[in-house]
Short mmCIF file of N, CA, C and O in Angstrom, two decimals:
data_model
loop_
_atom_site.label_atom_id
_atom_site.label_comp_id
_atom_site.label_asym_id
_atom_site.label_seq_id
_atom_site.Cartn_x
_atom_site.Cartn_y
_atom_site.Cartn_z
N UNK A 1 0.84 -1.18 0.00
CA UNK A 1 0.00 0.00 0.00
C UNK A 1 0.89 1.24 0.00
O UNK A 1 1.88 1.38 0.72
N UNK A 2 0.43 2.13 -0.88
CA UNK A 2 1.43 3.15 -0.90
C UNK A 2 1.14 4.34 -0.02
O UNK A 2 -0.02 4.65 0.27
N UNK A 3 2.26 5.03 0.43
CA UNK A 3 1.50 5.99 1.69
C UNK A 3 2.05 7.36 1.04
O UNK A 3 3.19 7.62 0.63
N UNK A 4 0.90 8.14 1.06
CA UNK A 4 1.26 10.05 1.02
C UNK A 4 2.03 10.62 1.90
O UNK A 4 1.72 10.58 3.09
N UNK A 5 2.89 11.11 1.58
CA UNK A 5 4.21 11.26 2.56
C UNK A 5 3.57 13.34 2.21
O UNK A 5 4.02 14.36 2.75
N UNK A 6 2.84 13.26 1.51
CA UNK A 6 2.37 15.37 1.19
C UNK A 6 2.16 15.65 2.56
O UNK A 6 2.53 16.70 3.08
N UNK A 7 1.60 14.76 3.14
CA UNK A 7 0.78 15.30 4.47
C UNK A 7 1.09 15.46 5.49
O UNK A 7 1.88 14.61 5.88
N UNK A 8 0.82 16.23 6.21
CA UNK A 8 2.12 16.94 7.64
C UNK A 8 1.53 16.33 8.63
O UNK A 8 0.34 16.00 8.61
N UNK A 9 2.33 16.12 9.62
CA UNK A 9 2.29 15.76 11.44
C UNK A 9 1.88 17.01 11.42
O UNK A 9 2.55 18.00 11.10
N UNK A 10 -0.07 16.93 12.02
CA UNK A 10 -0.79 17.93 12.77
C UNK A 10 -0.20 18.79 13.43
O UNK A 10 0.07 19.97 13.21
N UNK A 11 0.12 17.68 14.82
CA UNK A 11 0.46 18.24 15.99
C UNK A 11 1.74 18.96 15.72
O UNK A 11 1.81 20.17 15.92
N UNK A 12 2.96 18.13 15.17
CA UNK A 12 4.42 18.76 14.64
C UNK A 12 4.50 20.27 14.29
O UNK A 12 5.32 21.12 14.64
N UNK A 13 3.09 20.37 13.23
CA UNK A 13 3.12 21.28 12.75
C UNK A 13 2.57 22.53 13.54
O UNK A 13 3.17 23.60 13.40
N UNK A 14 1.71 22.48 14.18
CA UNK A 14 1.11 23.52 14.95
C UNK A 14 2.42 23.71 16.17
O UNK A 14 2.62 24.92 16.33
N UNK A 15 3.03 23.14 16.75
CA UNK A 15 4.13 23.12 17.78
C UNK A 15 4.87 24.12 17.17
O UNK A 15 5.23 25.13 17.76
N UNK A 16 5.19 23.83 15.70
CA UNK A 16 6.10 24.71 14.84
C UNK A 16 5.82 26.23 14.59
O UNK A 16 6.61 27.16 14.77
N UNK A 17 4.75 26.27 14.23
CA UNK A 17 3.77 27.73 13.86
C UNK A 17 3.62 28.45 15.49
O UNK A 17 3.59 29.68 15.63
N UNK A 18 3.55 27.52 16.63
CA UNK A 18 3.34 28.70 18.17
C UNK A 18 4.61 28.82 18.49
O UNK A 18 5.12 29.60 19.29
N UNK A 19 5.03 28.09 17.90
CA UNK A 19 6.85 28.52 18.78
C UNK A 19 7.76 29.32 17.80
O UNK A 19 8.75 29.91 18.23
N UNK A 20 7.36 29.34 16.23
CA UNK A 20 7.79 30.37 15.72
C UNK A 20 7.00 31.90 15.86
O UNK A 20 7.47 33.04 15.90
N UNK A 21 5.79 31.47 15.92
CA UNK A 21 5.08 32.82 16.51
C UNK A 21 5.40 33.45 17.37
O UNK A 21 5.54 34.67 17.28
N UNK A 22 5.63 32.63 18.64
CA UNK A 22 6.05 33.11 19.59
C UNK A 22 7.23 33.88 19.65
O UNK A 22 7.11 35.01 20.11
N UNK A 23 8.36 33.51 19.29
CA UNK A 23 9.65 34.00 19.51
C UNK A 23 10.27 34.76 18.17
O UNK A 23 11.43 35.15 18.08
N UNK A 24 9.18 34.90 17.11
CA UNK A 24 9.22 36.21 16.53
C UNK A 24 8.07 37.28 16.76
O UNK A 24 7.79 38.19 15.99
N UNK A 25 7.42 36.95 18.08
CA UNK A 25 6.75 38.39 19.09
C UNK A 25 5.03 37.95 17.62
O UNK A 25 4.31 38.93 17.79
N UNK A 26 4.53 37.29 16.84
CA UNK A 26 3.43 37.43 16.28
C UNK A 26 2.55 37.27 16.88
O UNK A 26 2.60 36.16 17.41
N UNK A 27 1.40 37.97 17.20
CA UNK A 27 0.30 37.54 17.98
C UNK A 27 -1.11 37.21 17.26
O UNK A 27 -2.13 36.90 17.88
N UNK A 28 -1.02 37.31 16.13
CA UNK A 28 -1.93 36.74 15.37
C UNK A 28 -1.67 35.75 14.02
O UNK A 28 -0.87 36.03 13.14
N UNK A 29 -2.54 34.48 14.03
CA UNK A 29 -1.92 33.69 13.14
C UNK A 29 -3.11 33.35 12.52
O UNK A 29 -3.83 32.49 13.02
N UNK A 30 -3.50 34.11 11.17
CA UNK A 30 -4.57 34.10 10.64
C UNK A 30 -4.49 32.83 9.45
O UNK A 30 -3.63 32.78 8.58
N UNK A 31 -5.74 31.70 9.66
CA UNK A 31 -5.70 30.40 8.32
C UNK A 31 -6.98 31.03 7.76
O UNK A 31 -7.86 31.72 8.27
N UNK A 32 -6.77 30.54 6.52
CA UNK A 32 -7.73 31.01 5.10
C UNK A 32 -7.96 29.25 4.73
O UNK A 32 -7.11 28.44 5.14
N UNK A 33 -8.65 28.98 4.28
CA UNK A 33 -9.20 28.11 3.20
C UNK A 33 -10.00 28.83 2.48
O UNK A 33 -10.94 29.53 2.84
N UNK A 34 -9.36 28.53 0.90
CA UNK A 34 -10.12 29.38 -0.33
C UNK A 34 -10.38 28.31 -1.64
O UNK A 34 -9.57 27.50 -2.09
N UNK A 35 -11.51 28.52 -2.00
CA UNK A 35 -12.02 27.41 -3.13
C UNK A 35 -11.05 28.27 -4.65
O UNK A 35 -11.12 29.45 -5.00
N UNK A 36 -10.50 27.52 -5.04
CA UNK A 36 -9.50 28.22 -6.20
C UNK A 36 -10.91 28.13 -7.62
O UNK A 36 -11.61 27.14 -7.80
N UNK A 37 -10.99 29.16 -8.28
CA UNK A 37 -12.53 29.30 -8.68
C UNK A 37 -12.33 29.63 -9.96
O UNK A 37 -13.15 30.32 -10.57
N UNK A 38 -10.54 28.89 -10.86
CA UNK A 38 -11.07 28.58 -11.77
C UNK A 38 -11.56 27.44 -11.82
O UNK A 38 -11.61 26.64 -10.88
N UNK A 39 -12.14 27.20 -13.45
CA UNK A 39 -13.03 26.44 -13.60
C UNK A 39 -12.13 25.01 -13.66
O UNK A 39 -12.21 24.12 -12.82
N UNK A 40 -11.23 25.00 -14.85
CA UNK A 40 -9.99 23.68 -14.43
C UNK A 40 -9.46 23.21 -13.55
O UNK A 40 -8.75 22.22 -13.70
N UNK A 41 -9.67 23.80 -12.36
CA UNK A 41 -8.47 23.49 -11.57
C UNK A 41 -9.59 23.97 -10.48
O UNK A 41 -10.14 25.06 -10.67
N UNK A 42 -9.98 23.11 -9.26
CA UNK A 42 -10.70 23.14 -8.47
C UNK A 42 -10.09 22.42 -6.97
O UNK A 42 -10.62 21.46 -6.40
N UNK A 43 -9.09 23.03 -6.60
CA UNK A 43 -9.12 22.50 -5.19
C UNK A 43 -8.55 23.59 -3.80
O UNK A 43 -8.00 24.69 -3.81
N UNK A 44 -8.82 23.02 -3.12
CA UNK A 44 -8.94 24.29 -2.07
C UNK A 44 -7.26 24.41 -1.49
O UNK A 44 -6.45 23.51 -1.29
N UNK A 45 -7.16 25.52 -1.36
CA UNK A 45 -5.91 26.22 -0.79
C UNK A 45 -5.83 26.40 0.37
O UNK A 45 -6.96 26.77 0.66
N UNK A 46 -4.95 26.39 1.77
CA UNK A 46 -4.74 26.86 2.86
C UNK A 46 -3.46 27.49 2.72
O UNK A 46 -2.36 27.13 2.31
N UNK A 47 -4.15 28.93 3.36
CA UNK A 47 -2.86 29.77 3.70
C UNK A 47 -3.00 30.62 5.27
O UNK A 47 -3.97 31.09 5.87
N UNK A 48 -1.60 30.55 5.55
CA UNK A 48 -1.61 30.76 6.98
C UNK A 48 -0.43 32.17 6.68
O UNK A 48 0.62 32.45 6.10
N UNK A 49 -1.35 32.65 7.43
CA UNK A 49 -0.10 34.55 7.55
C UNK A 49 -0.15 34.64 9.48
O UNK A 49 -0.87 34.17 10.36
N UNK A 50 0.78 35.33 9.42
CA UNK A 50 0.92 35.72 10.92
C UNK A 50 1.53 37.61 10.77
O UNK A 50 2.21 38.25 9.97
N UNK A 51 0.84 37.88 11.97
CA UNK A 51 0.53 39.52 12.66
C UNK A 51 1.07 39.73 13.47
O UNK A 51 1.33 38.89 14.33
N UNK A 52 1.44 40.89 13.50
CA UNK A 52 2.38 41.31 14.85
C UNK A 52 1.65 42.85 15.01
O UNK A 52 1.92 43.72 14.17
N UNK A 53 0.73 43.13 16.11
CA UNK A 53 0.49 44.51 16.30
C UNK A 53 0.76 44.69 17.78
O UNK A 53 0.12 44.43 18.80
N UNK A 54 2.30 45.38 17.43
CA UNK A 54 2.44 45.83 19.02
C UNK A 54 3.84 47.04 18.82
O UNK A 54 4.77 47.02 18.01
N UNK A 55 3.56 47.96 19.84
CA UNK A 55 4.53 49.09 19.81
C UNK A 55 5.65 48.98 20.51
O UNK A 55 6.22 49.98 20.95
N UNK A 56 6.09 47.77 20.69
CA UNK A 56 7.32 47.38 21.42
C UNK A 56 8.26 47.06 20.12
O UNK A 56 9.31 47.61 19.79
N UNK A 57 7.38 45.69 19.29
CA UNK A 57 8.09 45.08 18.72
C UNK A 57 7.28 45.63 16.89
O UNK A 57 7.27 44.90 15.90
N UNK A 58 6.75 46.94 16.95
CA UNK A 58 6.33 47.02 15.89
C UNK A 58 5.25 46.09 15.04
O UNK A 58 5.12 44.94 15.45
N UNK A 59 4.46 46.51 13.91
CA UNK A 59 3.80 45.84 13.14
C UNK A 59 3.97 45.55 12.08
O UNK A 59 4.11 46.43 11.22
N UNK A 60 4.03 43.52 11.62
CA UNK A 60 4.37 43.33 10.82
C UNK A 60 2.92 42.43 10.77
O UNK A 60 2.03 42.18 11.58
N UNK A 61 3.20 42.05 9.27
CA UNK A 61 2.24 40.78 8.19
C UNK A 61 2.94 40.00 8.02
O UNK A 61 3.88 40.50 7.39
N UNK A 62 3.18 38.61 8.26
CA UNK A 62 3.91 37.78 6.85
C UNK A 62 3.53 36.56 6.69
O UNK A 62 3.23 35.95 7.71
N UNK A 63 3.46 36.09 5.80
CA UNK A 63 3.27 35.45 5.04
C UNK A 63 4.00 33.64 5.27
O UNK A 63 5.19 33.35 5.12
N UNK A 64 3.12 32.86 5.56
CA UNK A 64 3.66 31.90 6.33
C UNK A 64 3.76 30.61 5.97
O UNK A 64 4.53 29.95 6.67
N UNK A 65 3.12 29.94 4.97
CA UNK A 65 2.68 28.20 4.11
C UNK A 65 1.34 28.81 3.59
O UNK A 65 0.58 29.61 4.13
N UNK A 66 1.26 28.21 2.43
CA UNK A 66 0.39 27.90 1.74
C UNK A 66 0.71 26.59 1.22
O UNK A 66 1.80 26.27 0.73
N UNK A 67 -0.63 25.62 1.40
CA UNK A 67 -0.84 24.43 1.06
C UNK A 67 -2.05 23.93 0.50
O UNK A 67 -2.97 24.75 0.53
N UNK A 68 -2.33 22.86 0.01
CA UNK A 68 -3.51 22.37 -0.33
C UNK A 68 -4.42 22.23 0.61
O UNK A 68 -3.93 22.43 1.72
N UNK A 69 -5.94 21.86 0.66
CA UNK A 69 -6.63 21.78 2.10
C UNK A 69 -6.93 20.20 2.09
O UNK A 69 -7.90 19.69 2.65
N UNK A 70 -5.81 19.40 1.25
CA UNK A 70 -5.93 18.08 1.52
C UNK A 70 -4.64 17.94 2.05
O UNK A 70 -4.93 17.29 3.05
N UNK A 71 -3.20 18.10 2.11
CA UNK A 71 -2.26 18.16 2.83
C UNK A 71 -2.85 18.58 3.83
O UNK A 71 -2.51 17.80 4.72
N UNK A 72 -3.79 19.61 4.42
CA UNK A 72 -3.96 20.21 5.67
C UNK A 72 -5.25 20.06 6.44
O UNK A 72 -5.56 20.85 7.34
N UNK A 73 -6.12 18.89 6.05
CA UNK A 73 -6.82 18.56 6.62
C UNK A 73 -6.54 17.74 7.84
O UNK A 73 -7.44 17.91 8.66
N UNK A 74 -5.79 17.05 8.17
CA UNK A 74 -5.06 16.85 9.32
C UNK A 74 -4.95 17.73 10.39
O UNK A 74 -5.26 17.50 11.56
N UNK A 75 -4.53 18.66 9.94
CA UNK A 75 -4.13 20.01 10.94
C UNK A 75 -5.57 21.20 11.38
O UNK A 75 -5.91 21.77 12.42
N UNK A 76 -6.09 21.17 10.00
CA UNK A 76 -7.87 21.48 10.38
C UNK A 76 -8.41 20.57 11.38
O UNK A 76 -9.17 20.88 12.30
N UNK A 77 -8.00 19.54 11.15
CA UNK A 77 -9.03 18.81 11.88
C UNK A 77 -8.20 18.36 13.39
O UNK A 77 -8.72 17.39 13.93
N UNK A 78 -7.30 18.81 13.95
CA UNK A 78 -6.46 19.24 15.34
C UNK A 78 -7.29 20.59 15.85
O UNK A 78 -7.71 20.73 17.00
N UNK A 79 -7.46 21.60 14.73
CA UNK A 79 -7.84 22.85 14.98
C UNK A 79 -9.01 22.53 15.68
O UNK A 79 -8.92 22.69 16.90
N UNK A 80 -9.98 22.17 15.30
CA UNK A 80 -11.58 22.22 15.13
C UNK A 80 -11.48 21.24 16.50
O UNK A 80 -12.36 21.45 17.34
N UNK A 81 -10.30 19.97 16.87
CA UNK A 81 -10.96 19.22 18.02
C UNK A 81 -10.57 20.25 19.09
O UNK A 81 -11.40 20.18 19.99
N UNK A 82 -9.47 21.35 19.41
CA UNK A 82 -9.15 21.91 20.10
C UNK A 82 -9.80 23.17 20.34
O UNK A 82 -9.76 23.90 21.32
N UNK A 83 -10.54 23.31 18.98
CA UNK A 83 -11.86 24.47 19.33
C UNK A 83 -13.40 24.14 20.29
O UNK A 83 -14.08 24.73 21.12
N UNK A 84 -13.41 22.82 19.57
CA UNK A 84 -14.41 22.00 20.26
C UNK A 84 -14.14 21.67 21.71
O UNK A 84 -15.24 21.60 22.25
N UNK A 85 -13.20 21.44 22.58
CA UNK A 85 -13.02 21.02 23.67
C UNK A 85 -13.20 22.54 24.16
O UNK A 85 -13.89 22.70 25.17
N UNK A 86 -12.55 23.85 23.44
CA UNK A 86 -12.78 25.17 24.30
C UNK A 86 -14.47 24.98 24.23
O UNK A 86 -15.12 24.51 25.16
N UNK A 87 -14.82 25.26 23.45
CA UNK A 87 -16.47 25.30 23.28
C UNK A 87 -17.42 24.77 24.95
O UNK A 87 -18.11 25.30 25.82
N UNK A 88 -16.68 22.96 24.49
CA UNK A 88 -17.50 22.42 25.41
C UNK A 88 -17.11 22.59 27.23
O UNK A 88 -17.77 22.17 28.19
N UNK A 89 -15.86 23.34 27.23
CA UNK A 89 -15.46 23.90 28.60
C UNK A 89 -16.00 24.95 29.32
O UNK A 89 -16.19 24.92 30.53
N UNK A 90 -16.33 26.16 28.35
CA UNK A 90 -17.25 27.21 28.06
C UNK A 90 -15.97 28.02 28.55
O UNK A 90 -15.98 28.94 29.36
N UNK A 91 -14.63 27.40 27.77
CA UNK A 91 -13.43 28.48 28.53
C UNK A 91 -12.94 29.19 27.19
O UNK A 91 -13.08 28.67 26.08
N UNK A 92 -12.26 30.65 27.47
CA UNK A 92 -12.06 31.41 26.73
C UNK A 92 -11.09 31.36 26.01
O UNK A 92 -11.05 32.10 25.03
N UNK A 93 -10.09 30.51 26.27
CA UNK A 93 -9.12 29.86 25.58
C UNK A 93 -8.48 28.89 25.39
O UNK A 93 -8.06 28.25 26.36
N UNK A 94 -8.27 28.59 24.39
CA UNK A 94 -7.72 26.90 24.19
C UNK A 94 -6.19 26.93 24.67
O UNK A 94 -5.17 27.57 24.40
N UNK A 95 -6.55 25.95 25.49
CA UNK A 95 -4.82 25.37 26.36
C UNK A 95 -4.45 24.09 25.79
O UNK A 95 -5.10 23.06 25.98
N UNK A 96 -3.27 24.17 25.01
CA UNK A 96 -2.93 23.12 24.28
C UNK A 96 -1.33 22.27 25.30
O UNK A 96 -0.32 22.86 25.66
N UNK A 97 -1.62 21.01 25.49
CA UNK A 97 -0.66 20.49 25.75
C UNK A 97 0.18 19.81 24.94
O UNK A 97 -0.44 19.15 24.11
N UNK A 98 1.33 19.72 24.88
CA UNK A 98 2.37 18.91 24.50
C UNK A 98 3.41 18.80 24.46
O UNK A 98 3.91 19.92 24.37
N UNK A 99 4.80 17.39 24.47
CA UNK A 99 5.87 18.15 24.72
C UNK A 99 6.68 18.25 23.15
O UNK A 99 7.86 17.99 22.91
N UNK A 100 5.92 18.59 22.46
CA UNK A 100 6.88 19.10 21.08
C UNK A 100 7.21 20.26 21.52
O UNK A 100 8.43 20.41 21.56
N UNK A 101 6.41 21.44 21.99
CA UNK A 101 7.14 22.83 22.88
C UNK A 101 7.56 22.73 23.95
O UNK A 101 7.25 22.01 24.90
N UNK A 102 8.69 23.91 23.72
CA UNK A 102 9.81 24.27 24.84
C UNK A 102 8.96 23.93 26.23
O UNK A 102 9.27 23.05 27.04
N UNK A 103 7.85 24.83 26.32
CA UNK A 103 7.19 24.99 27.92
C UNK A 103 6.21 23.74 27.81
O UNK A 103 5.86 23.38 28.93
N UNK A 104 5.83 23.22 27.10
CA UNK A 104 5.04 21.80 27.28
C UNK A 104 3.39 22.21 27.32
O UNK A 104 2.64 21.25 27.45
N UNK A 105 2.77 23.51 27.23
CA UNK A 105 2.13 23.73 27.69
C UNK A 105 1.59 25.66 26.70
O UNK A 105 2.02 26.74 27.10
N UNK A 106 0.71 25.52 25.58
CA UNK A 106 0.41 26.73 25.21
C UNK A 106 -1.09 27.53 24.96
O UNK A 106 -1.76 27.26 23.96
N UNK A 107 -1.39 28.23 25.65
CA UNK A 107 -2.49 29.12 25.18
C UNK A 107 -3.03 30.24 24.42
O UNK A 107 -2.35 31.26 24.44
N UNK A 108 -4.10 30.25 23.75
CA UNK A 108 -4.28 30.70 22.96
C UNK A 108 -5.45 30.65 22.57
O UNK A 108 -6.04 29.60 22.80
N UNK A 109 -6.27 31.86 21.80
CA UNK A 109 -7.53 31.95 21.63
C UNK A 109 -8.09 32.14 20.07
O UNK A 109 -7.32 32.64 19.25
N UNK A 110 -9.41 31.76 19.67
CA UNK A 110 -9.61 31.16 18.48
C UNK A 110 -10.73 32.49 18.13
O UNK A 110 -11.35 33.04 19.05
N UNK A 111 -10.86 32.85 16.88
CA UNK A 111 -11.83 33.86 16.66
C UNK A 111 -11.88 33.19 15.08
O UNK A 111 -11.01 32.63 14.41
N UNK A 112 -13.16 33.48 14.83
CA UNK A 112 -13.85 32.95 13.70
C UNK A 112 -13.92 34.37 12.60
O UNK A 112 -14.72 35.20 13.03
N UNK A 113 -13.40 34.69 11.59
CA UNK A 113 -13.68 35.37 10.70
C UNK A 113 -14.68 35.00 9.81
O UNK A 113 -15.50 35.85 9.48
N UNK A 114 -14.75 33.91 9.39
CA UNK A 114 -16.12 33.79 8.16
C UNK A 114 -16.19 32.52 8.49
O UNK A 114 -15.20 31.85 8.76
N UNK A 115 -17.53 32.02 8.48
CA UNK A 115 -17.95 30.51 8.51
C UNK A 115 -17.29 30.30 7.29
O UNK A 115 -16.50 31.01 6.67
N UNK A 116 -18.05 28.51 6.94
CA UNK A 116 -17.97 27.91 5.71
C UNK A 116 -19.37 28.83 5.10
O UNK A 116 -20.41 29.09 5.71
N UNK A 117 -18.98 29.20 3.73
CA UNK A 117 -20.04 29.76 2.72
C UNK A 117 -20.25 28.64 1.56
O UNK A 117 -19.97 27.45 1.49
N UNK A 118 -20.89 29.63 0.65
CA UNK A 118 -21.44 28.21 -0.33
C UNK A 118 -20.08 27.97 -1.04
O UNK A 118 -20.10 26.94 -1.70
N UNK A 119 -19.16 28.50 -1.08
CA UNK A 119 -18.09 28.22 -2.04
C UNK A 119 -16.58 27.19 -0.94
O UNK A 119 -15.50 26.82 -1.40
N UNK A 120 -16.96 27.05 0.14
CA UNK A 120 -16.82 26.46 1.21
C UNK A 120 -15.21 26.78 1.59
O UNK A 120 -14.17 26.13 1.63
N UNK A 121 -15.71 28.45 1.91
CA UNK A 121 -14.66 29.31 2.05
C UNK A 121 -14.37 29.39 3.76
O UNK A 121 -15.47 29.42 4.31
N UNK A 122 -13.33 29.42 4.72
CA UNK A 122 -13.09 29.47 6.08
C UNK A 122 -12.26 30.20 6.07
O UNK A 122 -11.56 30.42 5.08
N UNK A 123 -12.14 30.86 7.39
CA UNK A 123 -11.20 31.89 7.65
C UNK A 123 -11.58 32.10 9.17
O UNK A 123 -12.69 32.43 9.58
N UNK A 124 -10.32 31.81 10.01
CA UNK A 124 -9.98 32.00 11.57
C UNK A 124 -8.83 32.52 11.67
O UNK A 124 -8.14 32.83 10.69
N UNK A 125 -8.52 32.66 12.80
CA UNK A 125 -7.81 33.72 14.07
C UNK A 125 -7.58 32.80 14.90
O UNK A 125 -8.55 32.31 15.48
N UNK A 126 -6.14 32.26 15.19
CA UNK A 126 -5.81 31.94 16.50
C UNK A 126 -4.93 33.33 17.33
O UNK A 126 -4.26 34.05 16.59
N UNK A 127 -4.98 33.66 18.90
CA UNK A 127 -4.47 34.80 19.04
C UNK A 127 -3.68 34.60 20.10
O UNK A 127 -4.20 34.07 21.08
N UNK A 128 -2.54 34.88 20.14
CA UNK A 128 -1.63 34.31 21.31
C UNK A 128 -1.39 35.41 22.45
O UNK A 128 -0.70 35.15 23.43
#
């Protein structure tokens, strides 16, 4: 059986994105899923940018992976169980454990920019 090696370690990967966030001061790490809308070529995109608005360390944008949303359904679907457990806690932020990070231990809060629409477009806010 042959195995897709495209597809990322969830967890690996999110460990990677808070601890580079972190220690380049970003406090916002905005994911997009976008339906690519030509007509040939139909599959969905994930792109992840990260924010920095602060007067210490200045404000930046940049620009962070873009991937397919089949490489990154894995990692959506880490997102959504760790949104779901905030949900069902009724707590304001998701506390993620693990020891892929330095401190073993990270928080962080989830804001919804656009549901899924008919073109089954998403867009969130994790905020550190």
């Amino acid at each position: 059986m042959a195995t897709n090696k495209s597809k990322i370690d969830p967890e690996r990967f999110l460990a990677m994105l808070l601890q580079y966030s972190r220690d380049s001061h970003y406090n916002h790490i905005n994911v997009s899923v976008r339906l690519n809308r030509n007509p040939a070529y139909t599959r969905q995109v994930m792109n992840i940018k990260l924010k920095r608005i602060s007067k210490k360390f200045g404000n930046d944008e940049r620009f962070y992976v873009s991937m397919t949303a089949e490489e990154a359904k894995k990692f959506l679907s880490l997102i959504n169980h760790l949104k779901e457990d905030m949900f069902a806690n009724f707590a304001k932020k998701i506390t993620w454990h693990t020891e892929l990070l330095e401190r073993a231990q990270q928080e962080f809060g989830y804001h919804q920019i656009r549901e899924r629409d008919q073109y089954n477009n998403l867009e969130f806010e994790l905020l550190l």
